Amino acid sequence: MKILVIGSAGQLGYDLNRTLSPDHSVQGADVERADFKIDITDPESVKMVLSSSAPDLVINSAAFTNVDGCETRKEACWAVNADGAGNVARACAAASLPLIHVSTDYVFDGTARQPYTEASPIAPLGEYGKSKYAGEEQVREALPGSHLIVRTAWLFGSFGHNFVKTMLKLGRERDDLAVVNDQTGGPTYAGHLAAALKTLAETRLGDPGVYHMTGGGHCTWYEFASEIFRLAGVNVNVRRTTTSEFNAPAPRPAYSVLANTRAPEIFMPHWRDCLIECLKEMGELQAEC
Ligand SMILES: NC(=O)c1ccc[n+]([C@@H]2O[C@H](COP(=O)([O-])OP(=O)(O)OC[C@H]3O[C@@H](n4cnc5c(N)ncnc54)[C@H](OP(=O)(O)O)[C@@H]3O)[C@@H](O)[C@H]2O)c1
């Protein structure tokens, strides 16, 4: 297949390119790319890139992903996550192309105590989750029979900005670090999500709707940070803190573990194994696993 990846300069875009490339022809496009520039907030830009790339499938991993920034830059956040997603979906509909659109666990309010399925009720708390859900709705409306919406969570990888890199940096700068212990989620390795998206692209384009794809197991941010420091041999005192003490600008779900009930044949390794793989790739793995 010829696949256009929008958001190719981002964390997931990087892994999509290297995962899809051996078996498919991949064209990457992003807002800052000199060769294949796209601004999904501009419908004309999207149409032009689709017509010059002429793909068989579009994967949209572009988003305004700064969760706290979405609270203060609401207009920009909605332009990308809601209307931008809609622009991509409408351009795909006009060109009769299927779309895989990436979404988030933050569409849920976190009051559940068992994993959210693809059919669980939506109730986003902050602007990021609300705008991403509005994007999902625009995708569904434009492409009722030829979209896959893939919700993921707590993404990390060797490329781009993420919690693993932030913790390694802070852990080396400080003696003492407080990390939130009352938010639980499913850390997901971007390389494994890219492999899951590849399988979905190859097997599920005829089966539209929402899919959940996250790393196996679950943990709190505190537990995730502690394991990062242990495996990377970083000596820092990690303390548990609470969401209210941490006082981030954006509200976040207390529990956003996702259950994959739609495509159980796709195996996502446990987050701890993913972390080991990621640290190994970064040259940061020190401890005996
Ligand atoms: N990161 C997470 O923890 C997480 C969790 C759940 C779901 N997700 C979802 O997973 C997907 C991939 O996330 P990621 O971590 O790979 O994000 P990322 O690293 O921030 O990549 C997103 C890419 O989209 C680009 N972009 C932003 N505005 C654009 C526009 N108007 N037109 C075209 N491209 C634009 C960004 O460019 P700039 O950097 O130059 O703005 C960036 O290269 C997103 O849909 C996100 O909502 C992420």
GROMACS .gro file of C-alpha atoms and ligand atoms in nm:
model
  337
    1MET     CA    1   0.000   0.000   0.000
    2LYS     CA    2   0.100   0.361  -0.043
    3ILE     CA    3   0.047   0.520   0.298
    4LEU     CA    4   0.050   0.891   0.381
    5VAL     CA    5   0.148   0.953   0.746
    6ILE     CA    6   0.041   1.299   0.868
    7GLY     CA    7   0.233   1.409   1.177
    8SER     CA    8   0.541   1.221   1.054
    9ALA     CA    9   0.788   1.439   1.247
   10GLY     CA   10   0.625   1.350   1.580
   11GLN     CA   11   0.694   1.069   1.825
   12LEU     CA   12   0.452   0.815   1.673
   13GLY     CA   13   0.518   0.940   1.319
   14TYR     CA   14   0.884   0.842   1.355
   15ASP     CA   15   0.796   0.485   1.456
   16LEU     CA   16   0.523   0.459   1.193
   17ASN     CA   17   0.776   0.542   0.924
   18ARG     CA   18   1.028   0.278   1.027
   19THR     CA   19   0.761   0.012   1.100
   20LEU     CA   20   0.559   0.054   0.781
   21SER     CA   21   0.848   0.115   0.541
   22PRO     CA   22   0.971  -0.243   0.490
   23ASP     CA   23   0.633  -0.356   0.353
   24HIS     CA   24   0.466  -0.038   0.230
   25SER     CA   25   0.551   0.280   0.046
   26VAL     CA   26   0.540   0.554   0.311
   27GLN     CA   27   0.513   0.928   0.252
   28GLY     CA   28   0.547   1.148   0.562
   29ALA     CA   29   0.399   1.497   0.595
   30ASP     CA   30   0.418   1.741   0.887
   31VAL     CA   31   0.370   2.107   0.966
   32GLU     CA   32   0.744   2.187   0.984
   33ARG     CA   33   0.866   1.953   0.705
   34ALA     CA   34   1.038   2.127   0.419
   35ASP     CA   35   0.977   1.853   0.160
   36PHE     CA   36   0.621   1.749   0.243
   37LYS     CA   37   0.464   2.029   0.444
   38ILE     CA   38   0.103   2.007   0.559
   39ASP     CA   39  -0.106   2.219   0.792
   40ILE     CA   40  -0.415   2.021   0.885
   41THR     CA   41  -0.589   2.336   1.009
   42ASP     CA   42  -0.599   2.449   0.644
   43PRO     CA   43  -0.834   2.238   0.424
   44GLU     CA   44  -0.656   2.349   0.105
   45SER     CA   45  -0.317   2.236   0.238
   46VAL     CA   46  -0.464   1.893   0.321
   47LYS     CA   47  -0.626   1.858  -0.023
   48MET     CA   48  -0.300   1.952  -0.199
   49VAL     CA   49  -0.091   1.702  -0.004
   50LEU     CA   50  -0.344   1.425  -0.064
   51SER     CA   51  -0.355   1.491  -0.435
   52SER     CA   52   0.024   1.510  -0.479
   53SER     CA   53   0.088   1.204  -0.260
   54ALA     CA   54  -0.200   0.996  -0.408
   55PRO     CA   55  -0.199   0.738  -0.125
   56ASP     CA   56  -0.415   0.428  -0.076
   57LEU     CA   57  -0.448   0.502   0.298
   58VAL     CA   58  -0.397   0.802   0.528
   59ILE     CA   59  -0.283   0.773   0.891
   60ASN     CA   60  -0.328   1.090   1.095
   61SER     CA   61  -0.100   1.109   1.400
   62ALA     CA   62  -0.079   1.491   1.394
   63ALA     CA   63  -0.219   1.660   1.702
   64PHE     CA   64  -0.178   1.942   1.952
   65THR     CA   65  -0.046   1.711   2.225
   66ASN     CA   66   0.053   1.955   2.499
   67VAL     CA   67  -0.228   1.871   2.744
   68ASP     CA   68  -0.167   2.172   2.972
   69GLY     CA   69  -0.105   2.399   2.672
   70CYS     CA   70  -0.452   2.310   2.540
   71GLU     CA   71  -0.605   2.489   2.842
   72THR     CA   72  -0.432   2.819   2.761
   73ARG     CA   73  -0.417   2.788   2.379
   74LYS     CA   74  -0.770   2.661   2.339
   75GLU     CA   75  -0.826   2.798   1.989
   76ALA     CA   76  -0.506   2.644   1.849
   77CYS     CA   77  -0.579   2.315   2.025
   78TRP     CA   78  -0.931   2.288   1.877
   79ALA     CA   79  -0.810   2.401   1.532
   80VAL     CA   80  -0.574   2.101   1.515
   81ASN     CA   81  -0.741   1.829   1.725
   82ALA     CA   82  -1.103   1.887   1.624
   83ASP     CA   83  -1.130   2.077   1.293
   84GLY     CA   84  -0.786   1.962   1.172
   85ALA     CA   85  -0.892   1.598   1.216
   86GLY     CA   86  -1.215   1.686   1.037
   87ASN     CA   87  -1.025   1.849   0.748
   88VAL     CA   88  -0.820   1.532   0.701
   89ALA     CA   89  -1.132   1.313   0.715
   90ARG     CA   90  -1.327   1.533   0.469
   91ALA     CA   91  -1.035   1.535   0.224
   92CYS     CA   92  -1.015   1.154   0.253
   93ALA     CA   93  -1.391   1.129   0.188
   94ALA     CA   94  -1.360   1.349  -0.123
   95ALA     CA   95  -1.078   1.128  -0.253
   96SER     CA   96  -1.249   0.799  -0.147
   97LEU     CA   97  -0.960   0.709   0.086
   98PRO     CA   98  -0.973   0.522   0.417
   99LEU     CA   99  -0.832   0.697   0.727
  100ILE     CA  100  -0.673   0.570   1.046
  101HIS     CA  101  -0.700   0.847   1.303
  102VAL     CA  102  -0.516   0.836   1.637
  103SER     CA  103  -0.700   0.945   1.953
  104THR     CA  104  -0.658   0.931   2.328
  105ASP     CA  105  -0.756   0.780   2.665
  106TYR     CA  106  -0.828   1.138   2.780
  107VAL     CA  107  -1.174   1.115   2.619
  108PHE     CA  108  -1.272   0.936   2.945
  109ASP     CA  109  -1.332   1.106   3.282
  110GLY     CA  110  -1.143   0.846   3.486
  111THR     CA  111  -1.422   0.759   3.730
  112ALA     CA  112  -1.428   0.391   3.620
  113ARG     CA  113  -1.240   0.129   3.817
  114GLN     CA  114  -1.218  -0.127   3.540
  115PRO     CA  115  -1.071  -0.082   3.191
  116TYR     CA  116  -1.269   0.133   2.947
  117THR     CA  117  -1.386  -0.056   2.639
  118GLU     CA  118  -1.437   0.096   2.295
  119ALA     CA  119  -1.810   0.128   2.382
  120SER     CA  120  -1.769   0.294   2.725
  121PRO     CA  121  -1.935   0.635   2.771
  122ILE     CA  122  -1.722   0.934   2.681
  123ALA     CA  123  -1.676   1.226   2.922
  124PRO     CA  124  -1.352   1.420   2.863
  125LEU     CA  125  -1.235   1.650   3.143
  126GLY     CA  126  -1.002   1.904   2.979
  127GLU     CA  127  -0.966   2.086   2.648
  128TYR     CA  128  -0.725   1.825   2.508
  129GLY     CA  129  -0.969   1.536   2.562
  130LYS     CA  130  -1.271   1.742   2.454
  131SER     CA  131  -1.100   1.859   2.134
  132LYS     CA  132  -0.975   1.507   2.054
  133TYR     CA  133  -1.326   1.367   2.101
  134ALA     CA  134  -1.469   1.640   1.876
  135GLY     CA  135  -1.206   1.528   1.620
  136GLU     CA  136  -1.328   1.168   1.651
  137GLU     CA  137  -1.684   1.284   1.583
  138GLN     CA  138  -1.581   1.479   1.273
  139VAL     CA  139  -1.394   1.171   1.145
  140ARG     CA  140  -1.699   0.947   1.203
  141GLU     CA  141  -1.931   1.193   1.032
  142ALA     CA  142  -1.712   1.243   0.722
  143LEU     CA  143  -1.614   0.877   0.674
  144PRO     CA  144  -1.883   0.659   0.834
  145GLY     CA  145  -1.775   0.338   0.658
  146SER     CA  146  -1.401   0.384   0.612
  147HIS     CA  147  -1.236   0.510   0.928
  148LEU     CA  148  -1.053   0.347   1.216
  149ILE     CA  149  -1.016   0.559   1.531
  150VAL     CA  150  -0.736   0.415   1.744
  151ARG     CA  151  -0.724   0.539   2.103
  152THR     CA  152  -0.394   0.501   2.282
  153ALA     CA  153  -0.238   0.631   2.607
  154TRP     CA  154   0.078   0.745   2.783
  155LEU     CA  155   0.295   0.716   2.468
  156PHE     CA  156   0.671   0.690   2.496
  157GLY     CA  157   0.952   0.603   2.258
  158SER     CA  158   1.313   0.670   2.175
  159PHE     CA  159   1.219   0.967   1.952
  160GLY     CA  160   1.040   1.286   2.054
  161HIS     CA  161   0.924   1.426   2.387
  162ASN     CA  162   0.775   1.197   2.648
  163PHE     CA  163   0.757   1.108   3.018
  164VAL     CA  164   1.052   0.864   3.004
  165LYS     CA  165   1.288   1.131   2.870
  166THR     CA  166   1.156   1.395   3.109
  167MET     CA  167   1.208   1.165   3.408
  168LEU     CA  168   1.563   1.069   3.300
  169LYS     CA  169   1.650   1.439   3.269
  170LEU     CA  170   1.490   1.546   3.599
  171GLY     CA  171   1.621   1.240   3.783
  172ARG     CA  172   1.977   1.334   3.689
  173GLU     CA  173   1.932   1.701   3.775
  174ARG     CA  174   1.768   1.658   4.116
  175ASP     CA  175   1.816   1.458   4.437
  176ASP     CA  176   1.446   1.440   4.507
  177LEU     CA  177   1.139   1.419   4.281
  178ALA     CA  178   0.765   1.411   4.355
  179VAL     CA  179   0.556   1.210   4.107
  180VAL     CA  180   0.177   1.174   4.094
  181ASN     CA  181   0.053   0.845   4.235
  182ASP     CA  182  -0.325   0.884   4.195
  183GLN     CA  183  -0.348   0.864   3.815
  184THR     CA  184  -0.344   0.514   3.664
  185GLY     CA  185  -0.298   0.437   3.294
  186GLY     CA  186  -0.141   0.210   3.037
  187PRO     CA  187   0.204   0.324   2.917
  188THR     CA  188   0.241   0.244   2.547
  189TYR     CA  189   0.561   0.206   2.346
  190ALA     CA  190   0.529   0.398   2.019
  191GLY     CA  191   0.706   0.116   1.831
  192HIS     CA  192   0.443  -0.136   1.942
  193LEU     CA  193   0.157   0.103   1.865
  194ALA     CA  194   0.304   0.155   1.517
  195ALA     CA  195   0.313  -0.224   1.468
  196ALA     CA  196  -0.051  -0.249   1.585
  197LEU     CA  197  -0.152   0.028   1.341
  198LYS     CA  198   0.027  -0.161   1.061
  199THR     CA  199  -0.172  -0.478   1.140
  200LEU     CA  200  -0.497  -0.280   1.159
  201ALA     CA  201  -0.416  -0.119   0.823
  202GLU     CA  202  -0.351  -0.459   0.668
  203THR     CA  203  -0.648  -0.645   0.818
  204ARG     CA  204  -0.921  -0.417   0.951
  205LEU     CA  205  -0.995  -0.139   0.702
  206GLY     CA  206  -1.327  -0.309   0.628
  207ASP     CA  207  -1.424  -0.307   0.995
  208PRO     CA  208  -1.465   0.062   1.085
  209GLY     CA  209  -1.501   0.220   1.428
  210VAL     CA  210  -1.306   0.267   1.748
  211TYR     CA  211  -1.013   0.047   1.859
  212HIS     CA  212  -0.817   0.062   2.186
  213MET     CA  213  -0.441  -0.007   2.167
  214THR     CA  214  -0.219   0.038   2.473
  215GLY     CA  215   0.067  -0.146   2.640
  216GLY     CA  216  -0.030  -0.442   2.859
  217GLY     CA  217  -0.086  -0.393   3.235
  218HIS     CA  218  -0.123  -0.060   3.408
  219CYS     CA  219   0.051   0.159   3.664
  220THR     CA  220   0.057   0.505   3.819
  221TRP     CA  221   0.297   0.777   3.703
  222TYR     CA  222   0.490   0.722   4.029
  223GLU     CA  223   0.525   0.349   3.958
  224PHE     CA  224   0.626   0.423   3.599
  225ALA     CA  225   0.890   0.676   3.711
  226SER     CA  226   1.027   0.442   3.978
  227GLU     CA  227   1.074   0.165   3.720
  228ILE     CA  228   1.244   0.407   3.476
  229PHE     CA  229   1.495   0.507   3.746
  230ARG     CA  230   1.556   0.148   3.857
  231LEU     CA  231   1.617   0.021   3.503
  232ALA     CA  232   1.829   0.320   3.401
  233GLY     CA  233   2.029   0.316   3.728
  234VAL     CA  234   1.937   0.676   3.816
  235ASN     CA  235   1.982   0.748   4.184
  236VAL     CA  236   1.707   0.986   4.291
  237ASN     CA  237   1.464   0.988   4.580
  238VAL     CA  238   1.114   0.951   4.429
  239ARG     CA  239   0.822   1.063   4.644
  240ARG     CA  240   0.452   1.000   4.584
  241THR     CA  241   0.240   1.308   4.534
  242THR     CA  242  -0.125   1.367   4.445
  243THR     CA  243  -0.292   1.531   4.147
  244SER     CA  244  -0.422   1.813   4.366
  245GLU     CA  245  -0.078   1.876   4.523
  246PHE     CA  246   0.088   1.871   4.178
  247ASN     CA  247  -0.176   2.119   4.056
  248ALA     CA  248  -0.121   2.096   3.679
  249PRO     CA  249  -0.325   2.340   3.466
  250ALA     CA  250  -0.528   2.065   3.290
  251PRO     CA  251  -0.752   1.814   3.466
  252ARG     CA  252  -0.658   1.453   3.393
  253PRO     CA  253  -0.851   1.126   3.438
  254ALA     CA  254  -0.761   0.941   3.761
  255TYR     CA  255  -0.801   0.608   3.582
  256SER     CA  256  -0.774   0.571   3.204
  257VAL     CA  257  -0.681   0.207   3.146
  258LEU     CA  258  -0.815   0.095   2.806
  259ALA     CA  259  -0.938  -0.254   2.714
  260ASN     CA  260  -0.884  -0.380   2.360
  261THR     CA  261  -1.200  -0.581   2.290
  262ARG     CA  262  -1.224  -0.515   1.913
  263ALA     CA  263  -0.898  -0.668   1.790
  264PRO     CA  264  -0.780  -0.912   2.060
  265GLU     CA  265  -0.559  -1.089   1.804
  266ILE     CA  266  -0.322  -0.790   1.826
  267PHE     CA  267  -0.088  -0.854   2.119
  268MET     CA  268   0.054  -0.550   2.297
  269PRO     CA  269   0.344  -0.642   2.531
  270HIS     CA  270   0.339  -0.542   2.901
  271TRP     CA  271   0.445  -0.182   2.961
  272ARG     CA  272   0.746  -0.294   3.168
  273ASP     CA  273   0.882  -0.504   2.878
  274CYS     CA  274   0.818  -0.206   2.648
  275LEU     CA  275   1.013   0.020   2.883
  276ILE     CA  276   1.307  -0.222   2.882
  277GLU     CA  277   1.300  -0.226   2.500
  278CYS     CA  278   1.283   0.152   2.483
  279LEU     CA  279   1.566   0.209   2.734
  280LYS     CA  280   1.779  -0.049   2.551
  281GLU     CA  281   1.724   0.137   2.224
  282MET     CA  282   1.815   0.466   2.393
  283GLY     CA  283   2.133   0.311   2.536
  284GLU     CA  284   1.995   0.377   2.887
  285LEU     CA  285   1.932   0.023   3.019
  286GLN     CA  286   2.158  -0.042   3.321
  287ALA     CA  287   1.982  -0.273   3.567
  288GLU     CA  288   1.930  -0.647   3.544
  289CYS     CA  289   1.572  -0.689   3.423
  290LIG     N1  290   0.185   1.152   2.353
  290LIG     C1  291   0.097   1.085   2.427
  290LIG     O1  292   0.121   1.052   2.544
  290LIG     C2  293  -0.035   1.044   2.366
  290LIG     C3  294  -0.130   0.978   2.446
  290LIG     C4  295  -0.252   0.942   2.388
  290LIG     C5  296  -0.278   0.970   2.256
  290LIG     N2  297  -0.186   1.037   2.182
  290LIG     C6  298  -0.217   1.068   2.042
  290LIG     O2  299  -0.122   1.000   1.961
  290LIG     C7  300  -0.097   1.076   1.843
  290LIG     C8  301   0.052   1.094   1.825
  290LIG     O3  302   0.107   1.160   1.938
  290LIG     P1  303   0.263   1.194   1.947
  290LIG     O4  304   0.306   1.167   2.086
  290LIG     O5  305   0.336   1.132   1.832
  290LIG     O6  306   0.255   1.352   1.927
  290LIG     P2  307   0.371   1.453   1.883
  290LIG     O7  308   0.505   1.394   1.905
  290LIG     O8  309   0.336   1.584   1.945
  290LIG     O9  310   0.349   1.461   1.724
  290LIG     C9  311   0.244   1.530   1.666
  290LIG    C10  312   0.293   1.590   1.538
  290LIG    O10  313   0.185   1.664   1.478
  290LIG    C11  314   0.239   1.784   1.428
  290LIG     N3  315   0.137   1.888   1.412
  290LIG    C12  316   0.090   1.974   1.504
  290LIG     N4  317   0.003   2.061   1.449
  290LIG    C13  318  -0.004   2.028   1.317
  290LIG    C14  319  -0.074   2.081   1.207
  290LIG     N5  320  -0.155   2.188   1.218
  290LIG     N6  321  -0.060   2.022   1.086
  290LIG    C15  322   0.023   1.916   1.070
  290LIG     N7  323   0.094   1.862   1.171
  290LIG    C16  324   0.080   1.917   1.293
  290LIG    C17  325   0.340   1.824   1.534
  290LIG    O11  326   0.428   1.922   1.485
  290LIG     P3  327   0.492   2.028   1.592
  290LIG    O12  328   0.562   1.945   1.695
  290LIG    O13  329   0.583   2.111   1.506
  290LIG    O14  330   0.375   2.103   1.649
  290LIG    C18  331   0.409   1.690   1.560
  290LIG    O15  332   0.513   1.665   1.468
  290LIG    C19  333  -0.176   1.207   1.860
  290LIG    O16  334  -0.300   1.193   1.793
  290LIG    C20  335  -0.203   1.214   2.009
  290LIG    O17  336  -0.320   1.287   2.038
  290LIG    C21  337  -0.064   1.075   2.233
   0.00000   0.00000   0.00000
